[in-house]
Amino acid sequence: MTATPTPAPRRLPIVLRNRAFGTVWAAQVLTQAAGRMFQVGVVWWIVGHAAAGVSDRGLASGVFLAVSTLPAVALAPLVARIIARCPHRTVMALAAAVAGLVAAFTAGWTYLAPPPTVVAYGAALLLAGCQALFDPCLTTSVPELVDDADIEAATGFELATQSLAGLAGGLLGPLVVDAWDLTGIVSGCAGAYLAAAALVFLTRFPRAATAPDEAVPSDDGSTSRTLRQILAEHPFIRRVLLCFAAVNVFSTAVYVVMPLYARGVLHAQGSTVAALETALGLGALLGSFTGAKLPGSPTTIGGACLALMAVALGTPGLLADRPAAVCALIVAGWCVGVIGVRFVALFQRLVPAADKPGFFAMMQALLGATFPLSSLVFGALGDHLSPQTLCLVQAVGLVPLAAALWWLGRRTATPPDATVEDATTAPAPAAVANASLGEAS
């Protein structure tokens, strides 16, 4: 008689069994949800309230979104130095606290008198600067909070933060503006930022570096290097990042197109904008948690997801229907989530520990550099072209980039049986420093 094997106990999610990571992750959810609520709410305020009857609503909202993304690009070198030299918990706590004070000051201004549009622009610039410091600092801190075996799971939750922020902020932003104007938006943001600062400040990082102000050697004995030096050894990573930077020109335009589509095509109110934003965030959340289960190399999955995203973003351009637009944005968001979890998890393992502060800060800057351009171009086009035409422009722009990403994977001779599970058991980053993403996966 053979003994019946006892099934292995089911492990709790990383945010529940690792209190430190769960607390810091909750703080990131609060900060990104506050930032997203502010962005979506102010764009809807410009399109549906402040700019009512004005012919350049698209350009005005595009300029606002461009301003909201400039700090991540312009401050990237400074952010990398701060993250490399200062305790990560201190950096994140101070960034969230400063953002809370900025939001509280703006809330007081909007309560006393109707603010000019430039006040919203200034607040957006300062809040985005704080977020540009908080996010790459948390990404760099993941190995300080979790075991090596949990990096994949922690990365999935970290990437899901933006999806949760899209759900919460995208849903609340337009609704709060319709109910309480800008005062309600910035007051809620202030509370969220200050709560996040308290959470991080009270959390102990179990694996924090003992001397954060010194250059930490990598596994092969080298010190931290610039992004250019890192990418010189990883030409495949360089090509992938450039491809995704081009993708962002068309994909991130959705944040400009959605409010214009809701107002100009669906003739709807803030609740419809909230539904569209929520659909995008829900799809990205699903993609963040299901992306690791898809078979195939990152480039194969990424190329297929970009092609599917092109179809999804083009659908509202052909069908002027609210349910169709919601379903299309769920699919588009899912593609974004899948691509993010596959590639960022591999970057975590391929880049040496000493290089991560510079790499992730500069990666965020490189990928975000096209967002101001996208916002301005599509915002200006929105004053001359219909929102449905803008949807089709997005779709057409993504098609050649999907083919390019797939072709890059073919050039690297990715093993045909490579899957994401290989990445979870891969050796330390330094051991595969000379391997491409396709080979590592």
XYZ file of C-alpha atoms in Angstrom:
441
model
C 0.000 0.000 0.000
C 1.497 3.276 -1.078
C 1.061 6.405 0.947
C -0.998 9.163 -0.603
C 1.258 12.179 -1.144
C 0.250 15.159 0.934
C -0.378 18.198 -1.243
C 1.938 21.099 -0.554
C 0.256 23.858 1.474
C -0.844 26.817 -0.548
C 1.326 29.875 0.003
C -0.221 33.222 0.757
C 0.363 36.096 -1.682
C 3.641 37.918 -1.134
C 1.867 41.038 0.159
C 0.305 38.981 2.977
C 3.235 36.779 4.021
C 5.823 39.577 3.789
C 4.585 42.404 5.975
C 7.326 44.858 5.009
C 6.762 44.484 1.278
C 2.984 44.505 1.689
C 3.096 47.775 3.620
C 5.400 49.532 1.162
C 3.354 48.200 -1.747
C 0.202 49.639 -0.150
C 1.995 52.983 0.082
C 2.797 52.839 -3.625
C -0.841 52.055 -4.391
C -1.855 55.162 -2.438
C 0.668 57.466 -4.131
C -0.020 56.262 -7.667
C -3.787 56.260 -7.126
C -3.567 59.840 -5.868
C -1.441 60.881 -8.828
C -3.724 59.138 -11.315
C -6.858 60.616 -9.724
C -5.291 64.060 -9.987
C -4.299 63.589 -13.640
C -7.609 62.127 -14.802
C -9.649 64.574 -12.760
C -7.800 67.662 -13.987
C -7.941 66.504 -17.629
C -11.705 66.068 -17.305
C -11.916 69.467 -15.558
C -10.089 71.028 -18.532
C -12.145 69.202 -21.173
C -15.557 69.301 -19.522
C -15.485 72.299 -17.189
C -12.699 74.890 -17.355
C -12.365 74.769 -21.132
C -16.052 74.610 -21.955
C -16.701 76.417 -25.221
C -12.978 76.719 -25.994
C -11.696 75.252 -29.243
C -8.310 74.083 -27.930
C -9.451 71.648 -25.227
C -7.279 68.916 -26.725
C -4.105 70.999 -26.677
C -4.784 72.249 -23.140
C -5.221 68.716 -21.791
C -2.207 67.545 -23.787
C -0.014 70.254 -22.287
C -1.173 69.278 -18.796
C -0.296 65.607 -19.335
C 3.047 66.612 -20.837
C 3.848 68.705 -17.763
C 2.863 65.755 -15.554
C 5.513 63.543 -17.146
C 8.445 65.934 -17.554
C 9.995 65.368 -14.083
C 10.512 61.639 -14.672
C 12.565 62.529 -17.740
C 14.364 65.695 -16.670
C 15.248 64.534 -13.148
C 16.360 60.996 -14.010
C 20.121 61.553 -13.401
C 19.422 63.294 -10.089
C 16.949 60.575 -9.070
C 19.522 57.871 -9.822
C 22.141 59.578 -7.629
C 19.716 60.087 -4.745
C 18.555 56.464 -4.835
C 22.128 55.181 -4.976
C 23.372 57.310 -2.046
C 20.433 57.661 0.364
C 18.472 55.127 2.452
C 15.565 54.004 0.303
C 13.002 54.141 3.101
C 13.914 57.765 3.828
C 13.725 58.728 0.161
C 10.263 57.220 -0.320
C 8.854 58.595 2.940
C 10.064 62.135 2.202
C 8.856 62.023 -1.413
C 5.350 61.016 -0.306
C 5.310 63.589 2.504
C 6.337 66.463 0.209
C 3.668 65.427 -2.295
C 1.096 65.461 0.502
C 2.064 68.976 1.540
C 1.919 70.219 -2.064
C -1.557 68.715 -2.503
C -2.736 70.170 0.826
C -1.515 73.662 -0.161
C -3.251 73.375 -3.544
C -6.459 72.211 -1.855
C -6.417 75.308 0.360
C -5.962 77.544 -2.689
C -8.827 75.952 -4.616
C -11.079 76.223 -1.547
C -10.477 79.950 -1.143
C -10.787 80.949 -4.805
C -11.268 79.380 -8.265
C -7.711 78.623 -9.426
C -6.287 79.525 -12.826
C -5.211 76.619 -15.007
C -1.552 77.395 -14.322
C -2.038 76.367 -10.671
C -3.086 72.900 -11.769
C -0.036 72.753 -14.051
C 2.303 73.758 -11.229
C 0.841 71.228 -8.802
C 1.095 68.515 -11.456
C 4.789 69.306 -11.980
C 5.612 69.038 -8.267
C 3.537 65.904 -7.649
C 5.063 64.192 -10.667
C 8.536 65.061 -9.394
C 7.819 63.311 -6.090
C 6.397 60.278 -7.887
C 9.422 60.147 -10.204
C 11.541 59.657 -7.087
C 9.212 57.237 -5.263
C 8.600 54.657 -8.016
C 12.160 53.769 -9.149
C 13.253 53.830 -5.510
C 10.684 51.137 -4.684
C 11.687 49.091 -7.733
C 15.318 49.232 -6.592
C 14.260 48.289 -3.044
C 12.491 45.047 -3.975
C 15.550 42.852 -3.184
C 15.767 44.589 0.230
C 12.193 43.597 1.045
C 11.807 40.044 -0.336
C 13.831 36.865 -0.815
C 15.332 36.152 -4.222
C 12.747 33.430 -4.858
C 9.960 35.990 -4.366
C 11.278 38.636 -6.807
C 8.973 37.463 -9.604
C 5.886 37.603 -7.369
C 6.907 40.964 -5.890
C 7.475 42.377 -9.379
C 4.003 41.266 -10.423
C 2.442 43.062 -7.462
C 4.578 46.152 -8.009
C 3.536 46.349 -11.657
C -0.070 45.795 -10.622
C 0.155 49.012 -8.589
C -0.304 51.149 -11.670
C -3.315 49.040 -12.624
C -4.879 49.477 -9.195
C -4.096 53.183 -9.389
C -5.799 53.310 -12.773
C -8.849 51.602 -11.319
C -9.114 53.819 -8.245
C -7.887 57.100 -9.693
C -9.570 56.677 -13.065
C -12.884 55.879 -11.406
C -12.809 58.610 -8.786
C -11.177 61.442 -10.739
C -13.999 62.467 -13.099
C -16.717 61.691 -10.536
C -15.081 63.829 -7.841
C -14.610 66.715 -10.283
C -18.280 66.586 -11.274
C -19.293 66.591 -7.584
C -16.729 68.793 -5.787
C -14.602 70.401 -8.500
C -10.814 70.544 -8.000
C -11.008 71.000 -4.219
C -12.250 67.452 -3.753
C -9.521 66.039 -5.993
C -6.527 67.678 -4.322
C -7.906 67.126 -0.803
C -8.177 63.397 -1.438
C -4.674 63.369 -2.936
C -3.238 65.094 0.118
C -4.692 62.473 2.446
C -3.440 59.576 0.310
C 0.110 60.941 0.026
C 0.428 61.643 3.745
C -0.911 58.181 4.625
C 1.644 56.629 2.259
C 4.467 58.605 3.899
C 3.430 57.293 7.320
C 3.311 53.686 6.088
C 6.810 53.800 4.617
C 8.281 55.631 7.608
C 6.969 52.976 10.006
C 8.239 50.030 7.940
C 11.603 48.336 8.557
C 13.492 47.168 5.450
C 14.911 43.766 6.522
C 17.673 43.617 3.875
C 18.538 47.287 3.521
C 22.121 48.155 2.572
C 24.262 49.063 5.577
C 26.070 51.882 3.773
C 23.767 53.385 1.163
C 25.999 56.388 0.649
C 28.824 54.254 -0.713
C 29.074 52.664 -4.129
C 27.869 49.089 -3.748
C 29.849 46.583 -5.788
C 27.932 44.252 -8.066
C 28.277 40.497 -8.037
C 31.281 40.681 -10.353
C 33.068 43.294 -8.226
C 32.236 46.355 -10.333
C 30.622 49.546 -9.044
C 27.472 51.203 -10.337
C 27.591 52.454 -13.903
C 25.585 54.677 -16.185
C 22.692 53.369 -18.269
C 24.800 53.795 -21.415
C 27.506 51.549 -19.964
C 24.957 48.947 -18.895
C 23.181 48.895 -22.233
C 26.492 48.673 -24.087
C 26.728 45.124 -22.727
C 23.055 44.400 -23.464
C 22.305 45.472 -27.050
C 19.091 43.464 -27.039
C 17.794 45.288 -23.960
C 18.714 48.580 -25.636
C 16.709 47.723 -28.751
C 13.723 46.573 -26.703
C 13.685 49.780 -24.644
C 13.836 51.906 -27.782
C 10.991 49.872 -29.276
C 8.830 50.412 -26.199
C 9.661 54.124 -26.176
C 8.218 54.285 -29.699
C 5.215 52.214 -28.591
C 4.478 54.760 -25.865
C 4.033 57.499 -28.458
C 0.856 55.752 -29.615
C -0.293 53.771 -26.564
C -0.135 56.561 -23.950
C -2.110 58.870 -26.231
C -5.154 57.000 -24.943
C -5.150 59.295 -21.894
C -5.702 62.289 -24.163
C -8.071 60.537 -26.556
C -10.425 59.010 -23.947
C -11.848 62.262 -22.510
C -12.187 63.708 -26.014
C -13.914 60.516 -27.172
C -16.329 60.554 -24.227
C -17.279 64.183 -24.827
C -17.162 64.428 -28.624
C -18.355 60.970 -29.739
C -20.389 59.522 -26.863
C -21.603 62.961 -25.623
C -21.263 61.665 -22.077
C -20.395 62.958 -18.626
C -17.665 62.129 -16.117
C -19.164 58.718 -15.319
C -18.320 57.524 -18.834
C -14.734 58.766 -18.557
C -14.543 56.914 -15.240
C -15.826 53.724 -16.896
C -13.242 53.949 -19.680
C -10.393 54.617 -17.251
C -11.543 51.768 -15.015
C -11.677 49.379 -17.969
C -8.082 50.193 -18.884
C -6.906 49.758 -15.294
C -8.834 46.505 -14.828
C -7.306 45.049 -17.979
C -3.796 46.028 -16.899
C -4.395 44.470 -13.479
C -5.474 41.192 -15.046
C -2.472 41.258 -17.358
C -0.049 41.823 -14.473
C -1.222 38.640 -12.737
C -1.688 36.423 -15.794
C 1.325 37.488 -17.869
C 3.733 35.147 -16.072
C 1.575 32.143 -16.984
C 1.717 32.649 -20.758
C 4.133 30.338 -22.622
C 6.726 31.731 -24.971
C 9.623 34.170 -24.941
C 9.065 37.814 -23.944
C 9.523 39.066 -27.507
C 7.009 36.591 -28.924
C 4.439 37.418 -26.265
C 5.243 41.140 -26.534
C 4.825 41.243 -30.303
C 1.515 39.378 -30.134
C 0.251 41.677 -27.361
C 1.184 44.801 -29.335
C -0.715 43.494 -32.358
C -3.731 42.745 -30.187
C -3.457 46.186 -28.590
C -3.540 47.785 -32.027
C -6.822 46.001 -32.778
C -8.253 46.999 -29.391
C -7.329 50.691 -29.624
C -8.653 50.882 -33.189
C -12.036 49.371 -32.302
C -13.558 52.593 -30.842
C -12.552 54.317 -34.064
C -14.834 51.986 -36.011
C -17.643 51.532 -33.466
C -19.043 54.582 -31.674
C -20.422 52.479 -28.839
C -19.743 52.707 -25.103
C -19.761 48.920 -24.326
C -17.467 48.269 -27.291
C -15.049 50.962 -26.105
C -15.032 49.548 -22.567
C -14.302 46.013 -23.795
C -11.588 47.272 -26.138
C -9.828 49.140 -23.335
C -9.930 46.070 -21.081
C -8.099 44.137 -23.805
C -5.601 46.978 -24.361
C -4.911 47.215 -20.637
C -4.392 43.447 -20.406
C -1.746 43.664 -23.130
C 0.077 46.426 -21.248
C 0.053 44.382 -18.029
C 1.381 41.243 -19.714
C 4.223 43.075 -21.452
C 5.228 44.860 -18.257
C 5.457 41.829 -16.005
C 7.402 39.779 -18.561
C 10.099 42.343 -19.277
C 10.539 44.090 -15.916
C 10.949 40.758 -14.100
C 13.759 39.841 -16.488
C 15.415 43.228 -16.052
C 15.403 42.627 -12.284
C 17.463 39.481 -12.781
C 19.744 40.579 -15.607
C 20.917 43.926 -14.186
C 23.525 43.702 -11.378
C 22.419 45.047 -7.996
C 24.829 48.006 -8.059
C 23.470 49.095 -11.458
C 19.779 48.930 -10.583
C 19.342 52.472 -9.176
C 20.664 54.053 -12.355
C 19.087 51.519 -14.655
C 15.510 51.739 -13.386
C 15.577 55.528 -13.025
C 16.922 55.951 -16.552
C 14.615 53.246 -17.915
C 11.645 55.156 -16.539
C 13.011 58.342 -18.094
C 13.650 56.709 -21.469
C 10.196 55.170 -21.674
C 8.555 58.295 -20.308
C 10.412 60.691 -22.602
C 7.909 60.084 -25.387
C 4.861 60.714 -23.207
C 5.103 64.538 -23.329
C 5.534 64.298 -27.097
C 2.551 61.965 -27.365
C 0.377 64.218 -25.203
C 1.221 67.359 -27.135
C 0.901 65.801 -30.600
C -2.354 63.956 -29.975
C -3.726 66.866 -27.945
C -3.091 69.256 -30.828
C -4.483 66.749 -33.334
C -7.579 66.431 -31.166
C -8.502 70.021 -31.995
C -8.479 69.238 -35.741
C -9.310 65.510 -36.086
C -12.200 63.524 -34.653
C -11.493 61.269 -31.652
C -12.404 58.241 -33.792
C -9.683 59.179 -36.283
C -7.195 59.477 -33.417
C -8.083 55.935 -32.334
C -7.254 54.653 -35.813
C -3.974 56.578 -35.843
C -2.994 54.836 -32.608
C -3.799 51.428 -34.066
C -1.886 51.990 -37.299
C 1.175 53.238 -35.409
C 1.398 50.114 -33.227
C 1.319 47.569 -36.065
C 4.909 48.026 -37.368
C 6.230 48.167 -33.790
C 4.603 44.815 -33.016
C 6.381 43.342 -36.035
C 9.675 44.954 -34.988
C 9.547 43.473 -31.472
C 8.776 40.005 -32.841
C 11.634 40.352 -35.350
C 14.069 41.316 -32.587
C 13.236 38.089 -30.801
C 13.852 36.074 -33.953
C 17.271 37.709 -34.421
C 18.395 36.700 -30.918
C 17.767 33.005 -31.629
C 15.477 32.551 -28.609
C 15.255 28.855 -27.635
C 11.901 27.529 -28.890
C 10.977 26.103 -25.483
C 11.847 29.223 -23.496
C 9.090 30.293 -21.116
C 8.713 32.652 -18.192
C 9.266 29.800 -15.743
C 12.910 29.729 -16.853
C 13.287 33.303 -15.634
C 12.069 32.417 -12.146
C 14.855 29.842 -11.783
C 17.546 31.776 -13.639
C 20.932 32.389 -11.992
C 21.849 35.690 -10.421
C 21.987 38.703 -12.753
C 25.777 38.778 -12.962
C 25.835 35.178 -14.132
C 23.778 36.040 -17.178
C 25.155 39.541 -17.738
C 26.128 38.739 -21.295
C 22.869 36.993 -22.215
C 20.095 38.718 -24.088
C 16.550 38.846 -22.781
C 15.462 36.274 -25.271
C 18.218 33.897 -24.261
C 17.667 34.412 -20.537
C 14.016 33.645 -20.738
